[in-house]
Coordinates of N, CA and C in Angstrom, one line a residue:
E1 N -15.3 99.3 106.9 CA -15.9 100.0 105.8 C -15.8 99.2 104.6
I2 N -16.9 99.2 103.8 CA -16.9 98.4 102.6 C -17.1 99.3 101.4
D3 N -16.3 99.1 100.4 CA -16.4 99.8 99.1 C -17.8 99.6 98.5
I4 N -18.3 100.6 97.9 CA -19.7 100.5 97.3 C -19.7 99.4 96.2
R5 N -18.6 99.3 95.5 CA -18.5 98.3 94.4 C -18.6 96.9 95.0
D6 N -17.9 96.6 96.1 CA -18.0 95.3 96.8 C -19.4 95.1 97.3
A7 N -20.1 96.1 97.9 CA -21.4 96.0 98.4 C -22.4 95.6 97.2
M8 N -22.2 96.3 96.1 CA -23.1 96.0 94.9 C -22.8 94.6 94.4
A9 N -21.6 94.1 94.4 CA -21.3 92.8 94.0 C -21.9 91.7 94.9
I10 N -21.9 92.0 96.2 CA -22.6 91.1 97.2 C -24.1 91.0 96.9
L11 N -24.7 92.2 96.7 CA -26.1 92.2 96.4 C -26.4 91.5 95.1
A12 N -25.6 91.6 94.1 CA -25.8 91.0 92.8 C -25.7 89.5 93.0
D13 N -24.7 89.0 93.7 CA -24.5 87.6 94.0 C -25.8 87.0 94.7
R14 N -26.3 87.8 95.7 CA -27.5 87.3 96.4 C -28.6 87.2 95.5
A15 N -28.8 88.1 94.6 CA -29.9 88.1 93.6 C -29.8 86.8 92.7
K16 N -28.5 86.5 92.3 CA -28.3 85.4 91.4 C -28.8 84.0 92.0
I17 N -28.6 83.9 93.4 CA -29.0 82.6 94.0 C -30.3 82.7 94.6
G18 N -31.1 83.7 94.3 CA -32.5 83.7 94.8 C -32.8 84.6 96.0
G19 N -31.9 85.5 96.3 CA -32.2 86.5 97.4 C -31.7 85.9 98.7
N20 N -32.1 86.6 99.8 CA -31.7 86.3 101.1 C -32.2 85.0 101.6
D21 N -33.3 84.5 101.1 CA -33.9 83.2 101.6 C -33.0 82.0 101.3
K22 N -32.2 82.1 100.3 CA -31.3 81.0 99.9 C -29.9 81.1 100.6
I23 N -29.6 82.1 101.3 CA -28.3 82.3 101.9 C -28.3 81.7 103.3
T24 N -27.2 80.9 103.5 CA -27.0 80.2 104.8 C -26.3 81.1 105.7
H25 N -26.3 80.7 107.0 CA -25.6 81.4 108.1 C -24.1 81.4 107.7
D26 N -23.5 80.3 107.2 CA -22.1 80.3 106.8 C -21.8 81.3 105.7
D27 N -22.7 81.5 104.7 CA -22.5 82.4 103.7 C -22.4 83.8 104.2
L28 N -23.2 84.1 105.2 CA -23.2 85.5 105.8 C -22.0 85.8 106.6
F29 N -21.4 84.8 107.2 CA -20.3 85.1 108.0 C -19.0 84.5 107.5
C30 N -18.8 84.4 106.2 CA -17.5 83.9 105.7 C -16.4 84.9 106.0
D31 N -15.2 84.5 105.9 CA -14.1 85.4 106.2 C -14.0 86.7 105.5
T32 N -14.4 86.6 104.2 CA -14.4 87.8 103.4 C -15.4 88.8 103.9
M33 N -16.6 88.4 104.2 CA -17.6 89.3 104.7 C -17.3 89.8 106.1
R34 N -16.7 88.9 106.9 CA -16.3 89.3 108.3 C -15.3 90.4 108.3
S35 N -14.5 90.5 107.3 CA -13.4 91.6 107.3 C -14.0 92.9 106.8
M36 N -15.2 92.9 106.3 CA -15.8 94.1 105.8 C -16.5 94.8 106.9
G37 N -16.5 96.1 106.9 CA -17.1 96.9 108.0 C -18.6 97.1 107.8
Q38 N -19.2 97.8 108.6 CA -20.6 98.1 108.6 C -21.0 99.3 107.8
H39 N -20.0 100.1 107.4 CA -20.3 101.3 106.6 C -19.9 101.1 105.2
I40 N -20.8 101.5 104.3 CA -20.6 101.5 102.9 C -20.0 102.8 102.4
N41 N -18.8 102.7 101.8 CA -18.2 103.9 101.3 C -18.7 104.2 99.9
L42 N -19.5 105.2 99.8 CA -20.1 105.5 98.5 C -19.1 106.3 97.6
F43 N -18.1 106.8 98.2 CA -17.2 107.7 97.5 C -15.8 107.1 97.5
S44 N -15.6 105.9 97.2 CA -14.4 105.2 97.3 C -13.3 105.8 96.4
N45 N -13.7 106.2 95.2 CA -12.7 106.8 94.3 C -12.8 108.3 94.2
Q46 N -13.5 108.9 95.1 CA -13.7 110.4 95.0 C -12.4 111.1 95.2
D47 N -11.6 110.6 96.2 CA -10.3 111.3 96.4 C -9.4 111.2 95.2
E48 N -9.4 110.1 94.5 CA -8.6 109.9 93.3 C -9.1 110.8 92.2
H49 N -10.4 110.9 92.1 CA -11.1 111.8 91.1 C -10.7 113.3 91.4
V50 N -10.8 113.7 92.6 CA -10.5 115.0 93.0 C -9.0 115.3 92.7
E51 N -8.1 114.4 93.1 CA -6.7 114.6 92.8 C -6.4 114.7 91.3
A52 N -7.1 113.9 90.5 CA -6.9 114.0 89.1 C -7.4 115.3 88.5
K53 N -8.6 115.7 89.0 CA -9.2 117.0 88.6 C -8.3 118.2 89.0
T54 N -7.7 118.1 90.2 CA -6.8 119.1 90.7 C -5.6 119.2 89.8
E55 N -5.0 118.1 89.4 CA -3.8 118.1 88.6 C -4.2 118.7 87.2
Q56 N -5.3 118.3 86.7 CA -5.8 118.8 85.4 C -6.0 120.3 85.5
L57 N -6.5 120.8 86.6 CA -6.8 122.2 86.8 C -5.4 123.0 86.9
K58 N -4.5 122.4 87.6 CA -3.2 123.1 87.7 C -2.5 123.1 86.3
Q59 N -2.6 122.1 85.6 CA -2.0 122.1 84.2 C -2.7 123.1 83.3
R60 N -4.0 123.1 83.4 CA -4.8 124.1 82.6 C -4.4 125.5 83.0
I61 N -4.2 125.8 84.2 CA -3.8 127.2 84.6 C -2.5 127.5 84.1
V62 N -1.5 126.6 84.1 CA -0.2 126.9 83.5 C -0.3 127.1 82.0
E63 N -1.1 126.3 81.4 CA -1.3 126.4 79.9 C -1.9 127.8 79.6
M64 N -2.9 128.2 80.4 CA -3.6 129.4 80.1 C -2.7 130.6 80.4
K65 N -1.9 130.5 81.4 CA -0.9 131.6 81.7 C 0.1 131.8 80.5
Q66 N 0.6 130.7 80.0 CA 1.5 130.7 78.9 C 0.8 131.3 77.7
L67 N -0.4 130.8 77.4 CA -1.2 131.3 76.3 C -1.4 132.8 76.5
A68 N -1.7 133.3 77.7 CA -2.0 134.7 77.9 C -0.8 135.5 77.6
N69 N 0.4 135.1 78.1 CA 1.6 135.8 77.9 C 2.0 135.9 76.4
T70 N 1.9 134.8 75.7 CA 2.1 134.8 74.3 C 1.2 135.7 73.5
R71 N -0.1 135.5 73.8 CA -1.1 136.3 73.2 C -0.9 137.8 73.4
E72 N -0.6 138.2 74.6 CA -0.4 139.6 75.0 C 0.7 140.2 74.1
Q73 N 1.8 139.5 74.0 CA 2.9 140.0 73.2 C 2.5 140.2 71.7
E74 N 1.8 139.1 71.2 CA 1.4 139.2 69.8 C 0.4 140.3 69.6
L75 N -0.5 140.4 70.5 CA -1.5 141.5 70.4 C -0.9 142.9 70.4
R76 N 0.0 143.1 71.4 CA 0.7 144.4 71.5 C 1.3 144.8 70.2
E77 N 2.0 143.8 69.6 CA 2.7 144.1 68.4 C 1.7 144.3 67.2
G78 N 0.7 143.5 67.2 CA -0.3 143.6 66.2 C -1.1 144.9 66.2
F79 N -1.4 145.4 67.5 CA -2.3 146.6 67.6 C -1.5 147.9 67.3
E80 N -0.2 147.8 67.3 CA 0.6 149.0 67.0 C 0.3 149.6 65.6
S81 N 0.0 148.7 64.7 CA -0.1 149.2 63.3 C -1.6 149.4 62.9
L82 N -2.5 149.2 63.8 CA -3.9 149.3 63.4 C -4.5 150.7 63.5
S83 N -5.4 151.0 62.6 CA -6.1 152.3 62.7 C -7.2 152.3 63.8
V84 N -7.7 153.4 64.1 CA -8.8 153.5 65.1 C -9.9 152.6 64.8
K85 N -10.4 152.6 63.5 CA -11.5 151.8 63.1 C -11.2 150.3 63.3
E86 N -10.0 149.9 63.0 CA -9.6 148.5 63.1 C -9.5 148.1 64.6
L87 N -9.0 149.0 65.4 CA -8.9 148.8 66.9 C -10.4 148.6 67.5
L88 N -11.3 149.5 67.0 CA -12.7 149.4 67.5 C -13.3 148.1 67.1
A89 N -13.0 147.6 65.9 CA -13.5 146.3 65.4 C -12.9 145.2 66.3
S90 N -11.7 145.3 66.7 CA -11.1 144.3 67.6 C -11.7 144.4 68.9
L91 N -12.1 145.5 69.4 CA -12.8 145.7 70.6 C -14.1 145.0 70.6
L92 N -14.9 145.2 69.5 CA -16.1 144.5 69.3 C -16.0 143.0 69.3
E93 N -14.9 142.5 68.7 CA -14.6 141.0 68.7 C -14.4 140.5 70.1
A94 N -13.6 141.3 70.9 CA -13.3 140.9 72.2 C -14.6 140.8 73.1
Q95 N -15.5 141.8 72.8 CA -16.8 141.8 73.6 C -17.6 140.6 73.2
M96 N -17.6 140.2 71.9 CA -18.3 139.0 71.5 C -17.7 137.7 72.1
G97 N -16.4 137.8 72.3 CA -15.7 136.7 73.0 C -16.2 136.6 74.5
R98 N -16.4 137.7 75.1 CA -16.9 137.7 76.5 C -18.3 137.0 76.5
A99 N -19.2 137.4 75.5 CA -20.5 136.8 75.5 C -20.4 135.3 75.3
A100 N -19.5 134.8 74.4 CA -19.3 133.4 74.2 C -18.8 132.7 75.4
T101 N -17.9 133.3 76.2 CA -17.4 132.8 77.4 C -18.5 132.6 78.4
Y102 N -19.4 133.6 78.5 CA -20.5 133.5 79.5 C -21.4 132.3 79.0
R103 N -21.6 132.1 77.8 CA -22.4 131.0 77.3 C -21.8 129.7 77.6
D104 N -20.5 129.6 77.4 CA -19.7 128.3 77.7 C -19.8 128.0 79.2
F105 N -19.6 129.0 80.0 CA -19.6 128.8 81.4 C -21.0 128.4 81.9
D106 N -22.0 129.0 81.3 CA -23.4 128.7 81.6 C -23.7 127.2 81.3
R107 N -23.2 126.7 80.1 CA -23.4 125.3 79.7 C -22.7 124.4 80.7
A108 N -21.4 124.8 81.0 CA -20.7 123.9 82.0 C -21.3 123.9 83.3
L109 N -21.8 125.0 83.8 CA -22.5 125.0 85.1 C -23.8 124.2 85.0
E110 N -24.5 124.3 84.0 CA -25.7 123.5 83.8 C -25.4 122.0 83.9
Q111 N -24.3 121.6 83.2 CA -23.9 120.2 83.2 C -23.5 119.7 84.6
V112 N -22.8 120.6 85.3 CA -22.4 120.2 86.7 C -23.7 120.0 87.6
L113 N -24.7 120.9 87.4 CA -25.9 120.8 88.2 C -26.7 119.6 87.8
L114 N -26.8 119.3 86.5 CA -27.6 118.2 86.1 C -26.9 116.8 86.5
S115 N -25.6 116.8 86.4 CA -24.9 115.5 86.7 C -24.7 115.4 88.2
G116 N -24.7 116.5 89.0 CA -24.3 116.4 90.4 C -22.9 116.2 90.7
N117 N -22.1 116.2 89.6 CA -20.6 116.0 89.8 C -19.9 117.4 90.0
L118 N -19.9 117.7 91.3 CA -19.3 119.0 91.7 C -17.8 119.2 91.5
T119 N -17.2 118.1 91.3 CA -15.7 118.2 91.0 C -15.4 118.8 89.7
D120 N -16.3 118.9 88.8 CA -16.1 119.6 87.5 C -16.3 121.1 87.6
Y121 N -16.9 121.6 88.7 CA -17.1 123.0 88.8 C -15.8 123.8 88.9
P122 N -14.8 123.5 89.6 CA -13.6 124.3 89.6 C -13.0 124.4 88.2
S123 N -13.0 123.3 87.5 CA -12.5 123.4 86.1 C -13.3 124.4 85.3
A124 N -14.6 124.4 85.4 CA -15.4 125.3 84.6 C -15.1 126.7 85.0
C125 N -15.0 127.0 86.3 CA -14.6 128.3 86.8 C -13.3 128.7 86.3
S126 N -12.3 127.8 86.4 CA -11.0 128.2 86.0 C -10.9 128.5 84.5
S127 N -11.6 127.7 83.7 CA -11.6 128.0 82.2 C -12.2 129.4 81.9
A128 N -13.4 129.6 82.6 CA -14.0 130.9 82.4 C -13.2 132.1 82.8
T129 N -12.6 131.9 84.0 CA -11.7 133.0 84.5 C -10.5 133.3 83.6
A130 N -9.9 132.2 83.1 CA -8.8 132.4 82.2 C -9.2 133.1 80.9
S131 N -10.3 132.7 80.4 CA -10.8 133.3 79.2 C -11.1 134.8 79.4
F132 N -11.8 135.1 80.5 CA -12.1 136.5 80.9 C -10.8 137.3 81.1
A133 N -9.8 136.7 81.7 CA -8.5 137.4 81.9 C -7.9 137.8 80.5
I134 N -7.9 136.8 79.6 CA -7.3 137.1 78.3 C -8.1 138.2 77.6
L135 N -9.4 138.1 77.6 CA -10.3 139.1 77.0 C -10.1 140.5 77.6
S136 N -10.1 140.5 78.9 CA -9.9 141.8 79.6 C -8.5 142.4 79.3
N137 N -7.5 141.6 79.2 CA -6.2 142.0 78.8 C -6.2 142.6 77.4
T138 N -6.9 141.9 76.5 CA -7.0 142.4 75.1 C -7.7 143.8 75.1
I139 N -8.8 143.9 75.8 CA -9.5 145.2 75.8 C -8.6 146.3 76.4
N140 N -7.8 146.0 77.5 CA -6.9 147.0 78.0 C -5.8 147.3 77.0
L141 N -5.3 146.4 76.3 CA -4.3 146.7 75.3 C -4.9 147.6 74.2
I142 N -6.1 147.3 73.8 CA -6.7 148.1 72.7 C -6.9 149.5 73.3
N143 N -7.3 149.7 74.5 CA -7.5 151.0 75.1 C -6.2 151.7 75.2
N144 N -5.1 151.0 75.6 CA -3.8 151.7 75.7 C -3.3 152.1 74.4
T145 N -3.5 151.3 73.4 CA -3.1 151.6 72.0 C -3.9 152.8 71.5
L146 N -5.2 152.8 71.7 CA -6.0 154.0 71.3 C -5.5 155.2 71.9
N147 N -5.2 155.2 73.2 CA -4.7 156.3 74.0 C -3.3 156.8 73.6
E148 N -2.4 155.8 73.6 CA -1.0 156.2 73.3 C -0.7 156.5 71.8
N149 N -1.2 155.7 70.9 CA -0.9 155.8 69.5 C -1.8 156.8 68.8
H150 N -3.0 157.0 69.3 CA -4.0 157.8 68.5 C -4.6 158.9 69.3
G151 N -4.1 159.1 70.6 CA -4.5 160.2 71.4 C -6.0 160.1 71.8
R152 N -6.6 158.9 71.7 CA -8.0 158.7 72.0 C -8.2 158.3 73.5
T153 N -8.9 159.1 74.2 CA -9.1 158.8 75.6 C -10.6 158.5 75.9
D154 N -11.4 158.5 74.8 CA -12.8 158.2 75.0 C -13.1 156.7 74.9

């Protein structure tokens, strides 16, 4: 098996000396080329890229969980003192956040499709999922506060 970068280097060297017509039998069967396989590995660094993306994704998940826990506590404390009108305004803000998250995910998905780099897709999904989880939690906290503190069940 030959790495795609090595294959491209060989082709570039052939072009520099005038193509295949100028290459001798000895050039074709030198020790370096003899050790190379018949298959070109187009994805030589894909495993490394996937591993790096996986680590980034794991780190992002940890960060988002920490952020969610911190934000939930802050929100719970902050919502306790708000009026019904202020809570409804916060609900509207959370809904606007949902719309923004959909737009961000849409852009990320479009970039994945245009680039063909599917390894970025899990990261886009993870980011959108984390954002939706935070927004959903916020909406649930507002609902609970409206119900428990203001007797509003509507």
